Amino acid sequence: MATKTLEARFEHLSVNDGNDPVQGGKSLSKQKDKGSLSTAVSIAGMGATNQTASTRNHLLKIALQNTNEARTNALSPPAKETEENASQASGVLYEQPAPKKLHLGMFEIGKALGKGKFGRVYLAKERSSGFICALKVLHKSELQQGGIQKQVRREIEIQSNLRHPNVLRLFGHFHDSKRIFLILEFAGKGELYKHLRKEHRFPEWKAAQYIAQMTAALKYLHKKHVIHRDIKPENILMGIHGEIKISDFGWSMLKSGSQDNFYNEKVDLWSLGVLTYEFLVGEAPFEDTPVMTHRRIARGDMTIPSFVSPEARDLIKKLLVLDPEKRISLVEVQQHPWIVKHCIKAEKASQRVSNLKDSK
Ligand code: ATP
Ligand code: MG
């Protein structure tokens, strides 16, 4: 029902090219909209019902056609070609006779989903395909004032080349004279942070499954030489099935196969340890005044409450090791008894159930 109502809302919502969705969404997002969770949940079904593979492909095609041009236009100087982009360019671009340009008029703008330091994010529907996505609007003047054009360029460049179920997709981008628009995958269940605050802390099985998904995503990113560097609950969104979607690549970096790669990758593993602790305890492990936090980290001064299981405690202690060389690896995390216990076994059980169903 909620799906229908919202769909109906979309019917008479339209944004003409050049209209400012920020104006349109003003009443919805006067204060920093950190309360978008209920919105996201109520419309959550929509993404799942409307987004058939074909509509997604349709938008993707347009997005890909647009990638090269938009990249060179939106943010100069043009970004460097990656291998993957080059192959997309040769594969998709030349097959399409009349490339469509992405522009704001192609989208119907819905509710404000949230507000960041530099941009607002809206629920949006691509008119011709019905594809539901999140449109992030960044004002060029604000980016300039904040001196973060470079950071945004990097975010776009990196995120648009990533394809993993636990990494938020960036389908494409375009711009007008004042703004840059990012077409993002819609994360139906919003911020993980909000779920954590609401539940105070996650049960071990849930925390383990989230950490396993984070580990899979980080393994993928590191294989692509991307180091996120800003892993925290605020930067993790959730898909409609409660799956994790890493977002916010503003601080991430691309590293060639150099030697310090190893140390940089290890930064994400430290963060994974902090995240594990936070999921299980409900607060960060070294939380204190900035000076004290620093001291406590240096001393390894961390107390893990007694309700945390010995297996989870073991994993946290192996991740929150000051010496990067002694910190365990992503593969070791995947093989850790705590992860195996809650994830592999759960996976096997659900496989057994579905096998049983199939054999009936
Ligand atoms: P910062 O400016 O520090 O990055 P932020 O991450 O909160 O802050 P945005 O990435 O602009 O800023 O997102 C603002 C909010 O909009 C998020 O906190 C989230 O609630 C919501 N949001 C962003 N992207 C999506 C998305 N793809 N799907 C659903 N909600 C989203
Ligand atoms: Mg963010």
XYZ file of C-alpha atoms and ligand atoms in Angstrom:
392
model
C 0.000 0.000 0.000
C 2.759 2.401 0.991
C 4.365 1.613 -2.328
C 1.232 2.595 -4.242
C 0.809 5.852 -2.366
C 4.325 6.901 -3.088
C 4.082 5.874 -6.684
C 0.982 8.038 -6.933
C 2.968 10.902 -5.435
C 5.569 10.442 -8.112
C 2.889 10.723 -10.800
C 2.284 14.394 -10.167
C 5.741 15.304 -9.041
C 7.858 16.669 -11.768
C 10.995 18.688 -11.954
C 11.809 20.649 -15.037
C 15.318 20.925 -16.202
C 16.978 23.734 -14.336
C 14.541 23.649 -11.440
C 16.262 23.418 -8.142
C 15.260 20.284 -6.280
C 16.751 21.851 -3.196
C 14.005 24.445 -3.397
C 11.424 21.769 -3.993
C 12.534 19.752 -1.017
C 12.909 22.691 1.332
C 9.968 21.949 3.577
C 11.088 18.363 3.876
C 14.609 19.062 4.857
C 14.888 22.237 6.843
C 16.920 20.710 9.569
C 19.753 18.292 8.967
C 17.608 15.383 7.947
C 19.068 12.614 9.970
C 15.528 11.336 10.462
C 15.026 9.888 7.034
C 14.882 6.306 8.157
C 11.102 5.992 8.339
C 10.854 7.518 4.904
C 13.381 5.149 3.546
C 11.645 2.146 5.039
C 8.183 3.120 3.879
C 9.312 3.413 0.309
C 11.674 0.537 0.557
C 9.449 -1.888 -1.263
C 9.365 0.338 -4.247
C 12.911 -0.168 -5.297
C 12.469 -3.888 -5.082
C 9.247 -4.054 -7.069
C 10.045 -1.514 -9.727
C 13.640 -2.152 -10.418
C 13.667 -4.978 -12.844
C 16.968 -5.833 -14.410
C 15.873 -4.261 -17.674
C 15.076 -0.855 -16.202
C 18.368 -0.882 -14.405
C 20.153 -1.779 -17.611
C 18.362 0.989 -19.406
C 19.549 3.623 -17.002
C 22.964 2.073 -16.940
C 23.237 2.297 -20.702
C 22.385 5.958 -20.614
C 24.692 6.488 -17.703
C 27.563 4.743 -19.424
C 27.024 6.651 -22.633
C 27.222 9.752 -20.587
C 30.190 8.778 -18.472
C 32.993 10.024 -20.634
C 31.426 13.274 -21.636
C 30.143 14.105 -18.193
C 33.466 13.282 -16.657
C 35.335 15.659 -18.871
C 32.685 18.353 -18.599
C 31.617 18.273 -15.009
C 34.930 18.527 -13.336
C 37.967 19.640 -15.088
C 40.680 18.545 -15.538
C 39.344 15.291 -16.929
C 39.776 12.198 -14.864
C 42.252 9.549 -15.842
C 40.899 6.598 -17.795
C 40.921 3.323 -15.987
C 41.137 -0.013 -17.738
C 37.516 -0.776 -16.950
C 36.249 2.502 -18.280
C 38.216 2.126 -21.415
C 36.617 -1.230 -22.082
C 33.187 0.163 -21.291
C 33.839 2.930 -23.707
C 34.824 0.597 -26.492
C 32.065 -1.878 -25.710
C 29.023 0.213 -25.022
C 29.631 3.640 -26.429
C 30.171 2.688 -30.032
C 27.164 0.379 -30.173
C 24.803 3.226 -29.368
C 24.051 5.415 -32.354
C 22.534 8.411 -30.571
C 23.868 8.743 -27.050
C 21.361 10.353 -24.710
C 22.693 12.939 -22.352
C 21.804 12.662 -18.722
C 19.963 15.683 -17.401
C 17.734 16.625 -14.511
C 14.543 16.563 -16.580
C 14.907 12.798 -16.940
C 14.122 12.378 -13.267
C 11.109 12.825 -11.092
C 12.282 14.010 -7.730
C 10.764 12.573 -4.578
C 11.436 12.967 -0.904
C 14.618 14.288 0.583
C 16.533 11.284 1.908
C 19.093 13.236 3.812
C 21.584 16.012 3.944
C 25.339 15.874 4.112
C 27.936 18.563 4.632
C 27.912 19.526 0.972
C 24.871 18.023 -0.580
C 21.325 16.892 -0.297
C 20.113 13.519 -1.407
C 16.698 12.913 -2.960
C 14.763 9.866 -3.915
C 14.358 9.965 -7.682
C 12.775 8.030 -10.484
C 14.096 7.959 -14.007
C 11.012 8.768 -16.078
C 11.388 6.484 -19.058
C 12.388 3.341 -17.175
C 10.830 3.884 -13.757
C 14.227 3.173 -12.252
C 14.419 4.266 -8.618
C 17.642 5.809 -7.445
C 19.060 8.406 -5.073
C 20.100 11.700 -6.589
C 22.809 13.563 -4.719
C 22.960 17.267 -5.486
C 26.194 19.138 -4.891
C 26.552 22.869 -5.407
C 29.668 23.766 -7.306
C 30.091 27.025 -5.369
C 30.010 25.171 -2.047
C 32.493 22.593 -3.271
C 34.758 25.410 -4.331
C 34.410 27.242 -1.026
C 35.104 24.056 0.846
C 38.078 23.350 -1.405
C 36.871 19.843 -2.049
C 36.431 19.737 -5.827
C 39.365 17.388 -6.031
C 37.886 15.134 -3.378
C 34.543 14.976 -5.176
C 36.229 14.258 -8.478
C 38.067 11.382 -6.853
C 34.871 10.128 -5.228
C 33.121 10.047 -8.615
C 36.061 8.505 -10.390
C 36.519 5.744 -7.856
C 32.921 4.914 -7.034
C 31.706 4.751 -10.628
C 34.162 1.955 -11.305
C 33.095 -0.263 -8.434
C 30.640 -3.131 -8.758
C 30.035 -5.177 -5.638
C 26.803 -6.085 -3.819
C 28.128 -4.456 -0.635
C 29.412 -1.279 -2.259
C 26.939 1.487 -3.127
C 26.781 1.895 -6.901
C 27.297 5.213 -8.601
C 25.481 4.836 -11.915
C 26.479 8.124 -13.439
C 26.662 11.846 -13.016
C 25.837 15.068 -14.829
C 25.909 18.751 -14.116
C 24.384 22.099 -14.917
C 25.926 25.508 -14.441
C 25.580 25.457 -10.661
C 25.300 21.872 -9.540
C 26.676 18.397 -9.887
C 24.259 15.465 -9.719
C 25.286 11.984 -8.695
C 22.970 9.107 -9.618
C 23.376 6.672 -6.750
C 21.939 3.287 -5.956
C 19.021 3.779 -3.562
C 19.721 2.187 -0.192
C 16.196 1.264 0.921
C 16.906 0.874 4.614
C 18.969 4.004 5.050
C 21.852 4.451 7.425
C 23.194 1.529 9.398
C 24.103 4.024 12.094
C 20.426 4.676 12.777
C 19.681 0.974 13.143
C 22.571 0.666 15.578
C 21.350 3.607 17.669
C 17.831 2.203 17.695
C 18.876 -1.293 18.740
C 21.649 0.096 20.969
C 23.832 -2.861 20.013
C 23.474 -5.724 17.568
C 23.141 -9.373 18.562
C 26.300 -11.326 17.751
C 24.861 -13.170 14.740
C 23.812 -9.887 13.132
C 27.092 -8.132 13.899
C 29.011 -11.087 12.469
C 26.987 -11.063 9.264
C 27.552 -7.322 8.842
C 31.272 -7.719 9.491
C 31.429 -10.579 6.981
C 29.807 -8.358 4.346
C 32.163 -5.511 5.219
C 35.088 -7.893 4.874
C 33.889 -9.068 1.466
C 33.485 -5.463 0.312
C 36.915 -4.455 1.641
C 38.511 -7.470 -0.039
C 37.002 -6.364 -3.324
C 38.101 -2.756 -2.810
C 41.642 -3.710 -1.866
C 41.885 -5.983 -4.885
C 41.022 -2.912 -6.937
C 43.651 -0.940 -5.007
C 41.007 1.213 -3.356
C 41.525 2.010 0.302
C 38.452 3.509 1.880
C 40.090 5.166 4.916
C 36.808 6.342 6.404
C 35.005 3.173 7.467
C 32.454 3.998 10.176
C 28.744 3.313 10.794
C 27.767 6.730 9.363
C 29.238 5.758 6.004
C 27.440 2.448 5.742
C 24.012 2.328 4.169
C 21.629 -0.589 4.039
C 19.861 -2.127 1.080
C 16.288 -3.295 1.110
C 17.244 -6.784 2.283
C 19.311 -5.411 5.137
C 22.528 -5.896 3.204
C 25.421 -3.568 3.769
C 26.371 -0.897 1.226
C 29.622 0.951 1.806
C 29.347 4.550 0.646
C 31.247 7.803 0.902
C 34.425 7.423 -1.050
C 35.449 11.017 -0.436
C 38.482 10.048 1.606
C 39.367 6.918 -0.281
C 42.482 6.577 -2.351
C 43.744 4.580 -5.239
C 47.090 2.964 -4.718
C 49.239 1.336 -7.303
C 50.998 -1.834 -6.252
C 53.545 0.045 -4.220
C 55.032 -1.121 -0.972
C 53.102 1.203 1.323
C 49.940 -0.274 -0.085
C 50.133 -2.875 2.622
C 50.133 -0.302 5.409
C 47.303 1.654 3.849
C 45.156 -1.413 3.480
C 45.770 -2.172 7.110
C 44.073 1.121 8.009
C 40.751 -0.342 6.857
C 41.386 -3.398 9.040
C 41.851 -1.263 12.127
C 38.538 0.422 11.267
C 36.952 -2.986 10.856
C 38.021 -3.782 14.430
C 36.530 -0.523 15.714
C 33.345 -1.318 13.791
C 33.106 -4.827 15.233
C 33.440 -3.396 18.726
C 30.870 -0.680 17.992
C 28.353 -3.154 16.581
C 28.631 -5.394 19.634
C 28.974 -2.802 22.385
C 27.048 0.155 20.967
C 29.891 2.646 21.362
C 33.406 3.088 20.008
C 36.244 1.282 21.839
C 38.465 4.210 22.761
C 35.791 6.842 23.159
C 37.053 9.699 25.326
C 38.288 13.255 24.910
C 40.477 13.552 21.770
C 43.694 13.614 23.793
C 42.650 10.676 25.949
C 41.423 8.679 22.963
C 44.848 9.108 21.441
C 46.541 7.983 24.647
C 44.232 5.056 25.118
C 44.843 3.835 21.576
C 48.605 4.141 22.030
C 48.422 2.116 25.245
C 45.987 -0.393 23.807
C 43.774 0.652 26.698
C 40.485 -0.937 25.766
C 37.956 -2.796 27.829
C 35.604 -5.226 26.194
C 32.420 -5.746 28.234
C 31.803 -9.237 29.569
C 28.671 -9.792 27.490
C 30.860 -10.024 24.374
C 31.547 -13.671 23.515
C 35.133 -15.022 23.705
C 35.213 -15.552 19.913
C 34.171 -11.988 19.150
C 36.616 -10.678 21.764
C 39.387 -12.642 20.068
C 38.615 -11.127 16.661
C 38.459 -7.565 18.039
C 41.815 -8.044 19.781
C 43.394 -9.357 16.582
C 42.130 -6.383 14.560
C 42.848 -3.614 17.065
C 46.571 -4.255 17.100
C 48.703 -1.112 16.873
C 51.414 -2.673 14.740
C 49.891 -2.980 11.223
C 52.094 -5.973 10.498
C 50.619 -7.907 13.386
C 47.024 -7.038 12.523
C 45.177 -9.930 10.914
C 44.268 -9.917 7.235
C 40.880 -9.867 5.537
C 41.223 -13.528 4.578
C 41.950 -14.381 8.205
C 38.868 -12.424 9.254
C 36.759 -14.504 6.856
C 38.188 -17.670 8.376
C 37.867 -16.520 11.972
C 35.740 -18.861 14.162
C 33.326 -16.044 15.094
C 32.571 -15.302 11.435
C 32.456 -18.978 10.480
C 30.116 -19.745 13.353
C 27.575 -17.049 12.484
C 27.901 -16.802 8.740
C 29.114 -19.956 7.056
C 26.888 -22.125 9.234
C 23.884 -19.848 8.651
C 24.591 -19.933 4.934
C 24.766 -23.718 4.939
C 21.538 -23.970 6.910
C 19.667 -21.753 4.483
C 21.142 -23.725 1.595
C 19.865 -26.946 3.212
C 16.406 -25.422 3.546
C 16.316 -24.343 -0.069
C 17.648 -27.729 -1.221
C 14.921 -29.379 0.771
C 12.315 -27.144 -0.833
C 13.723 -27.890 -4.290
C 13.579 -31.635 -3.734
C 9.910 -31.511 -2.701
P 29.059 13.871 4.548
O 28.815 15.191 3.897
O 29.871 13.973 5.758
O 29.483 12.821 3.604
P 26.698 12.330 4.658
O 27.385 11.097 4.309
O 25.649 12.247 5.715
O 27.645 13.457 5.119
P 25.507 12.361 2.058
O 26.315 11.282 1.491
O 25.275 13.560 1.222
O 26.093 12.972 3.340
O 24.114 11.768 2.484
C 23.212 12.433 3.297
C 22.229 11.449 3.860
O 21.336 11.040 2.825
C 22.841 10.162 4.361
O 23.229 10.295 5.669
C 21.692 9.172 4.170
O 20.785 9.245 5.241
C 21.016 9.696 2.936
N 21.493 8.997 1.740
C 22.606 9.300 1.045
N 22.772 8.488 0.007
C 21.711 7.641 0.024
C 21.317 6.531 -0.809
N 22.045 6.174 -1.854
N 20.189 5.872 -0.491
C 19.461 6.243 0.604
N 19.790 7.262 1.415
C 20.901 7.967 1.137
Mg 28.961 10.587 4.467
